Amino acid sequence: MHLYNEWLPPPVAEETKKEKESFARVVRSVKELHRPDDPESVYATLKWISVIELFVRAKSELSVEDVTDLVEIGLQIFHSSENKLYAQVRWGNVLVRLINKYRKKLSLKVPWRPLYDTLIHAHFSRSPGPEGWRLRQRHFTAVTSLIRSCRRFFPQGAASEIWSEFMSLLENPWHNSSFEGSGFVGLFLPTNPENQDFFSEKWIKNCLELWDSIPNCQFWNSQWTAVLARVIKNCSFIDWESYFPMLFSRFLNMFEVPVANGSGSYPFSVDVPRNTRFLFSNRTTTPSKSIAQSIVYFLKPGSSAHEQFKKLVNLLEQFMAVLDDTSDDLSFMTMATFSEWLDEFLCRLIALLQHLEPSSVINEGLSSSATSGTFLVEDGPYYYCMLEILLGRLSGSLYSQALKKISKFVQTNILPGAIAEVGLLCCACVHSNPEEAVSQIVEPMLLAVISSLKEIPVTGYGGKGSAETLVVNKKDKQTLSPALEAAIDYQLKVLSVAITYGGSSLLRYKGHLIEAISSAFNSSSWKVNGAGDHLLRSLLGSLILYYPIDQYKCLSRHPAAPALEEWISTKASSKDEQVAHSRWHVPTKEETQFANELLYLHLQSALDDLVSICQSNIHSDAGDEKIHLKVTLLRIDSTLQGVLSCLPDFRPSPRHDMDEDPPFFIAGASGSCVGSAEIREKTAEIIHAACKYLLEKKSDDSILLILIIRIMDALGNYGSLEYDEWSNHRQAWKLESTAIVEPPANFITEFHSKGKRRPRWALIDKAYMHNTWRSSQSSYHLFRTDANFSPPEPLTLMVDDLLTLCLHNYETVRVLAGKSLLKLLKRWPPLLSKCILSLTENLRNPDVPEHVVLGSCAILSSQSVLKHLTTDPKSFSSFLLGVLSSSHHESMKSQKAIIELFVKYNIHFPGLSRNILRSLESRVDGSTSGDLVSQIGSMSFDSSSLHWRYNLMANRVLLLLAMSSRIDPSFSFKILDETAGHFLRNLKSQLPQTRILAISALNTLLKESPQKMQGKDQPSVSSQENANSSLDLALSQIFQEEGFFRETFESLSHIHITDTDSSSRNHGSSSFQSMADKSITRFFFEFSASWPRTPSWISLLGSDIFDPSFARIFKRLAQECGVPVLMALKSPLEEFCNAKERPKQCVAAEALAGVLHSDVNGLLSEWDSWIMVQLQNVILGQSVESIPEWAACIRYAVTGKGKQGTKIPVMRQQILDCIVAPLPPSATTTVVAKRYAFLSAALIELSPPKMPISEVKLHIVLLDELICNMSHSSAQIREAIGVILSVLCSNIRLRMSYQQEYPSEEGRTDVDSRLKEENWFTLISARASEAVTNIQQASISDSLDTSADVDMESAQSNGDSLDDVKWMETLFHFIISSFKSGRASYLLDVIAGFLYPVISLQETSHKDLSTLAKATFELLKWRLFPDSHLQKVIGVILSSADDSNWRIRSSTLTYLRTFMYRHTFILTNEEKQKIWKTVEKLLVDSQVEVREHAAAVLAGLMKGGDEDFAADFRDRSYAEANSFQKRRNRRKSSSAKSIAEVHGAVLGLVASVLSVPYDMPSWLPDHVTLLARFAGEPTPIKSTVTKAVAEFRRTHADTWNIQKDSFTEDQLEILADTSSSSSYFA
């Protein structure tokens, strides 16, 4: 049994034994309800889900066989509920909880394919259902969680199947399907024992290659790190040692940090579609959890992972500004004895309490609480826990000492600003030792408050029980002095907190307590009445509730136990850990008797008073009546809040004259039973009458109405008060739990536990809260699942009252009544229908005031109502017609509420059941226009007199109905034909919003493609042709009307808003839509299939307003109706292609794109007849501003089909040929640039692994053309050429890497041999080295050539060198594009070859060239090179470091620093040695800037974790500098050594000192002191020393007080002489 259940109060713990059988009954019920042959039976099972969750949360001990049965049937129900997303969400979530909890005990086999099919069908298909996006979001989360839970039960062979299924998605890293593929692999790939034989060395290599195919993409990194982390954790048989260098390099480079003053984040991270990021989200940006998990499982004895991990931490530490917060040892237990310490502590606490100021003005209203305190209690439960622990663990004598001091303080101080704090102090005393504390603290306060209460004016409304009933004449309106009122309020409230755990110790003071409470209610002060309410509530709880009584006591007998009590786990793993049960306060007979007496005094007698007020009109004065009503209702409320669920619940009415006992699910009770169900029923009846009276006579008195609502809430929502207490306490626990939880192994105690450990008192607190939760739930679901019980009569009356109150004109009353009503309706669903019909009638009624509409909308927008609409046809039609017929309400607030209600309905829309669909065709009550669909259809036409937003809403509902109808074919065709035609007409509607909705609708409704050409691999759809001919006919009639498409184009062009400042793909229409309108018009369904399907990274294409959803309509129309659509489009297309306005051209581009991508029969002949000419005109046109839209059109038209984009559209080759065709010689630069823009847009859509020969030949032709044009005179064209080159070359490389997998195709070998030759690479490489030399020589001759004469030859060479500059700019564009697009992984050998030009051309006389070189350099610094290219790169670095130009040497150092950081795990010791030597050599460079740069690089290298190199360099540099210093001292004259050599030696010291910015290793004092000795040297040495010492001082300032102890007095003196602020080192 779980510890929390074992430690429940004995009466409840005993009851839990029945839960196993109770759960078995639930499983049997679910089995009976589920009928595999009836898909609709799933709805009947949903009511049991909350009950199943109940057992999981109650941690009940259940039979594993029952759980297994339930999981198996749950999975069956889940899979049979296709298209019922809400049902799948509910079952999916409960299955996840069950599987996760019992994962080690269940023996299941779960096939993966059905789960994958569910995911694809609901979220990755092109035919999404009508469900709202919020529900889809929940569905995705539920399904993915279920997959993660079921992974461990996938059968043998599943891993292999899953990998081969998703490998095809990962073939093309430049298509969005690769991101989905990585997400699917991460989600599905199992590492359970049955599938571990799949993971081999070959798989790991494959995995790492795939990971490397997309660089600098956190999403991609997260997916692969997570997959590998699981494999590393579970497959311990794999030897990972050889993969450490590569893996640790990846881990290091995933943390984006600013190495060597560079940028802290990669400038061009790969663009992952928003939807994919959402679907496969990773909560943190850096997948540090997966990295940590991997490293933890690497750390085995003898593994080199220890060293690698240490290096990783050292490298990252410098960026995390890790400061060791070492402070002086504060020993605060310096008093001689603990007794003195206790005295001192209490003195300080009392002084603090005496000076506390309340943090907010205390509220006089109903919501004033006894514990609205100051900072001590507001920020968390620490203050109270500290007092409880301290007082609970004191020995008897120390406790008496503390109690005496606290008692004296409480009796002599009245502190209205510290009620909560003083109350909790008293409460902790009472909890630790009730007998002593009650007599010393409670008794004096009680007597004091009674004597104060005798002095004040009274009303006589407080009920019987006060000693002298009415001492003052009621007419005498005496007022109470504020000081006395505050004092009594303080005393009563402190008393109420103090007695919380008094229990039976309070029985001695029974008479006093009764007197105090009655006197407080008798007072004429409302504030004192409120304090009396707190006292009565607290007293009742103290008497009858279960609560722990030895929670904070220490049970161990060990002398040091109070300080070192063992922490324990809920999963006890050894006998030593079995801790004594918690002791509970279980009410005695006397306590229950006292509680019943209080119930009689303040509930039953108050009810009698209430009856006499409401029925007998006993008050002639309205003011008196109000006061009497307030006090009477307060007494009733107070009693009900005090007894909680100890007063038995209403008895439900059994149906069919049956005499059945209510069922039992889980045990739970908050205390002993008091009163009876009859009392609750009688109270409800009287409150109903009182409510009626108040609404008639006092409907403007909010305090009375709020009181009566609170009473109804406590009466009707049995267990709700406990639930609120539990949820508040849980919030407090969240704040506190991290401070009092330790892991299973703490390395202090001798044994490890099975779970997290907590102190015993914390676990008792958890058990107490668990009992509170159980008591709130034990009867909550009993009658929700059983149709044999109907709601009790008093409850239905209460619902009527609350329904009236939730429409009240005061907002506070409405809100409170609404909350209470919704809780009632949730527990008693049969009452929903009546409420919905009544509330929707309010919306339709034109005469109701604003507040009624607001109240109605608040209830109708609740989850309970929205859920109910899916199963009850009457409520459904009433709701829809109510909302759509409510445009007559004129107030802004009303309209806002109705729109918000409709939007909420949309985003949570769960689809419709067959039951509702069948009801749609029946006549709606009281309507003349027949069925619901016809009625809504008539509202949705432009011609209807409705406001445009209601017209829009009607259209939206029509669409939801049409989409939902797909599940019932008999109903579907008729409504689909009608609605598709309706929305096609709406494309030319006068209302912009309606047009946008029409676009969404047509994209969703037009799904079949009867006119599409059938490829070899596609099945024929002749069977569908007949079925769809009616739709074809309906649509054809519409678009063949005269001028239909022209008008449509015109109206669609108005939706495109050209926003020149916008860089985002905003698709025009969003600018003028409010959020509400967007929710209605836009479908958030196109999660993965949204276009474009390849990353958009080509900046020269500009920002377009092309909307793919518009293009898709024309595509679908063409596929639905064939050539007639093309014919009808011809003339409007010709007109709009040549229009001057950009929006018009955009619509033309969208229509043309859709048509070209439609693949319909007859498209080729239309292409030859007019489409090709149209496209050529667009290419040759001089218009510039619409280039982005036409580029998008071409990109859309050539986009590959299918999930991976590998199926080639019929027209792709024709379109490519049209763009590639040579331009006429007269073509302007604009046209050339446009052609290249179109080419780049088309080429990124090709799928390299499966390119046909024709496309490969196209690549070869284009490569030749572009390489010849690299020195083009136009900068814009040079950029375009660079971009296209990067696409062509990477496409070719990717194609070659898949050559073996897709062999035979005609003409293949010839093309392949041409590709393998890679002439382009040879050509570019040769030209690059020649161009760099020419540019550098030209720069030198420019600087030397001072003569005025310029001969012809030099002018010629100057022209050549300008060509070289242009050529080189194009090359830099090529490299930049390779990095920006993420394609660099396939061109690394090419890029490594161009490293020297990038480094050497940073500073030239050609400004544009240098800017490009610097941009390339920045991107290059982020790139990780694999082993195969490292030698080449290191060779370039070493030779550049020796270049004659000092600027190139300096640039090399800049690159070196990031290069070493990124490759530190991959480089061999030999390679590192060469690099260190090269940098050391530059310390004595002839150029001072290079020397200083080399020192900074060395400091960075020393931080880099290569401790051996660092120590060796440190020792040598120290020895060298020391020998210089000694020689100087001996000769006292300038040495023969050059300045550069001395400066180099000093810089070596500087590098060592700056390599440890915050630490103080043992060698540092000597180094920094020796450095300071060089302060007297000439410049630049002197300034180097001064700067370095100042930097040392700055970085060690925070911890200098401790670190200065590492220095001798002499050393500090030398430092002080060097420092400008000598006092610092004193």
PDB file of N, CA and C in Angstrom, residues 1129-1157:
ATOM      1  N   LEU A1129     -10.505  30.427 -66.872  1.00  0.00           N
ATOM      2  CA  LEU A1129      -9.474  31.263 -66.231  1.00  0.00           C
ATOM      3  C   LEU A1129      -8.640  32.046 -67.244  1.00  0.00           C
ATOM      4  N   LYS A1130      -8.646  31.613 -68.508  1.00  0.00           N
ATOM      5  CA  LYS A1130      -7.707  32.165 -69.489  1.00  0.00           C
ATOM      6  C   LYS A1130      -7.771  33.683 -69.585  1.00  0.00           C
ATOM      7  N   SER A1131      -8.948  34.186 -69.817  1.00  0.00           N
ATOM      8  CA  SER A1131      -9.039  35.631 -70.068  1.00  0.00           C
ATOM      9  C   SER A1131      -8.757  36.462 -68.809  1.00  0.00           C
ATOM     10  N   PRO A1132      -9.365  36.134 -67.629  1.00  0.00           N
ATOM     11  CA  PRO A1132      -9.001  36.935 -66.447  1.00  0.00           C
ATOM     12  C   PRO A1132      -7.518  36.834 -66.111  1.00  0.00           C
ATOM     13  N   LEU A1133      -6.902  35.669 -66.363  1.00  0.00           N
ATOM     14  CA  LEU A1133      -5.463  35.542 -66.076  1.00  0.00           C
ATOM     15  C   LEU A1133      -4.657  36.479 -66.966  1.00  0.00           C
ATOM     16  N   GLU A1134      -4.976  36.486 -68.252  1.00  0.00           N
ATOM     17  CA  GLU A1134      -4.229  37.358 -69.166  1.00  0.00           C
ATOM     18  C   GLU A1134      -4.352  38.813 -68.735  1.00  0.00           C
ATOM     19  N   GLU A1135      -5.553  39.191 -68.320  1.00  0.00           N
ATOM     20  CA  GLU A1135      -5.782  40.579 -67.907  1.00  0.00           C
ATOM     21  C   GLU A1135      -4.990  40.904 -66.635  1.00  0.00           C
ATOM     22  N   PHE A1136      -5.079  40.025 -65.640  1.00  0.00           N
ATOM     23  CA  PHE A1136      -4.475  40.341 -64.331  1.00  0.00           C
ATOM     24  C   PHE A1136      -2.956  40.175 -64.323  1.00  0.00           C
ATOM     25  N   CYS A1137      -2.431  39.324 -65.239  1.00  0.00           N
ATOM     26  CA  CYS A1137      -0.963  39.190 -65.324  1.00  0.00           C
ATOM     27  C   CYS A1137      -0.337  40.503 -65.780  1.00  0.00           C
ATOM     28  N   ASN A1138      -1.075  41.234 -66.590  1.00  0.00           N
ATOM     29  CA  ASN A1138      -0.525  42.480 -67.138  1.00  0.00           C
ATOM     30  C   ASN A1138      -0.976  43.708 -66.359  1.00  0.00           C
ATOM     31  N   ALA A1139      -1.685  43.481 -65.221  1.00  0.00           N
ATOM     32  CA  ALA A1139      -2.176  44.625 -64.444  1.00  0.00           C
ATOM     33  C   ALA A1139      -1.004  45.380 -63.824  1.00  0.00           C
ATOM     34  N   LYS A1140      -1.205  46.657 -63.535  1.00  0.00           N
ATOM     35  CA  LYS A1140      -0.136  47.443 -62.913  1.00  0.00           C
ATOM     36  C   LYS A1140      -0.091  47.229 -61.408  1.00  0.00           C
ATOM     37  N   GLU A1141      -1.273  46.950 -60.798  1.00  0.00           N
ATOM     38  CA  GLU A1141      -1.312  46.832 -59.327  1.00  0.00           C
ATOM     39  C   GLU A1141      -0.722  45.500 -58.874  1.00  0.00           C
ATOM     40  N   ARG A1142       0.095  45.583 -57.859  1.00  0.00           N
ATOM     41  CA  ARG A1142       0.750  44.361 -57.347  1.00  0.00           C
ATOM     42  C   ARG A1142      -0.257  43.318 -56.833  1.00  0.00           C
ATOM     43  N   PRO A1143      -1.307  43.728 -56.055  1.00  0.00           N
ATOM     44  CA  PRO A1143      -2.255  42.721 -55.569  1.00  0.00           C
ATOM     45  C   PRO A1143      -2.926  41.934 -56.688  1.00  0.00           C
ATOM     46  N   LYS A1144      -3.199  42.622 -57.810  1.00  0.00           N
ATOM     47  CA  LYS A1144      -3.850  41.930 -58.931  1.00  0.00           C
ATOM     48  C   LYS A1144      -2.896  40.908 -59.544  1.00  0.00           C
ATOM     49  N   GLN A1145      -1.639  41.311 -59.699  1.00  0.00           N
ATOM     50  CA  GLN A1145      -0.655  40.365 -60.238  1.00  0.00           C
ATOM     51  C   GLN A1145      -0.495  39.174 -59.292  1.00  0.00           C
ATOM     52  N   CYS A1146      -0.607  39.483 -57.997  1.00  0.00           N
ATOM     53  CA  CYS A1146      -0.453  38.404 -57.002  1.00  0.00           C
ATOM     54  C   CYS A1146      -1.560  37.366 -57.161  1.00  0.00           C
ATOM     55  N   VAL A1147      -2.812  37.819 -57.330  1.00  0.00           N
ATOM     56  CA  VAL A1147      -3.920  36.873 -57.515  1.00  0.00           C
ATOM     57  C   VAL A1147      -3.679  36.037 -58.773  1.00  0.00           C
ATOM     58  N   ALA A1148      -3.195  36.707 -59.837  1.00  0.00           N
ATOM     59  CA  ALA A1148      -2.909  35.980 -61.074  1.00  0.00           C
ATOM     60  C   ALA A1148      -1.834  34.920 -60.818  1.00  0.00           C
ATOM     61  N   ALA A1149      -0.804  35.304 -60.052  1.00  0.00           N
ATOM     62  CA  ALA A1149       0.283  34.359 -59.746  1.00  0.00           C
ATOM     63  C   ALA A1149      -0.257  33.160 -58.974  1.00  0.00           C
ATOM     64  N   GLU A1150      -1.158  33.427 -58.034  1.00  0.00           N
ATOM     65  CA  GLU A1150      -1.732  32.333 -57.224  1.00  0.00           C
ATOM     66  C   GLU A1150      -2.570  31.393 -58.093  1.00  0.00           C
ATOM     67  N   ALA A1151      -3.393  31.984 -58.960  1.00  0.00           N
ATOM     68  CA  ALA A1151      -4.256  31.154 -59.810  1.00  0.00           C
ATOM     69  C   ALA A1151      -3.399  30.318 -60.762  1.00  0.00           C
ATOM     70  N   LEU A1152      -2.389  30.957 -61.366  1.00  0.00           N
ATOM     71  CA  LEU A1152      -1.535  30.237 -62.309  1.00  0.00           C
ATOM     72  C   LEU A1152      -0.771  29.117 -61.602  1.00  0.00           C
ATOM     73  N   ALA A1153      -0.278  29.423 -60.401  1.00  0.00           N
ATOM     74  CA  ALA A1153       0.462  28.408 -59.639  1.00  0.00           C
ATOM     75  C   ALA A1153      -0.425  27.193 -59.370  1.00  0.00           C
ATOM     76  N   GLY A1154      -1.667  27.456 -58.955  1.00  0.00           N
ATOM     77  CA  GLY A1154      -2.583  26.355 -58.651  1.00  0.00           C
ATOM     78  C   GLY A1154      -2.872  25.514 -59.877  1.00  0.00           C
ATOM     79  N   VAL A1155      -3.118  26.178 -60.993  1.00  0.00           N
ATOM     80  CA  VAL A1155      -3.430  25.468 -62.242  1.00  0.00           C
ATOM     81  C   VAL A1155      -2.234  24.615 -62.672  1.00  0.00           C
ATOM     82  N   LEU A1156      -1.032  25.213 -62.633  1.00  0.00           N
ATOM     83  CA  LEU A1156       0.168  24.490 -63.088  1.00  0.00           C
ATOM     84  C   LEU A1156       0.467  23.275 -62.212  1.00  0.00           C
ATOM     85  N   HIS A1157       0.057  23.351 -60.951  1.00  0.00           N
ATOM     86  CA  HIS A1157       0.377  22.244 -60.026  1.00  0.00           C
ATOM     87  C   HIS A1157      -0.729  21.193 -59.967  1.00  0.00           C
TER      88      HIS A1157
END
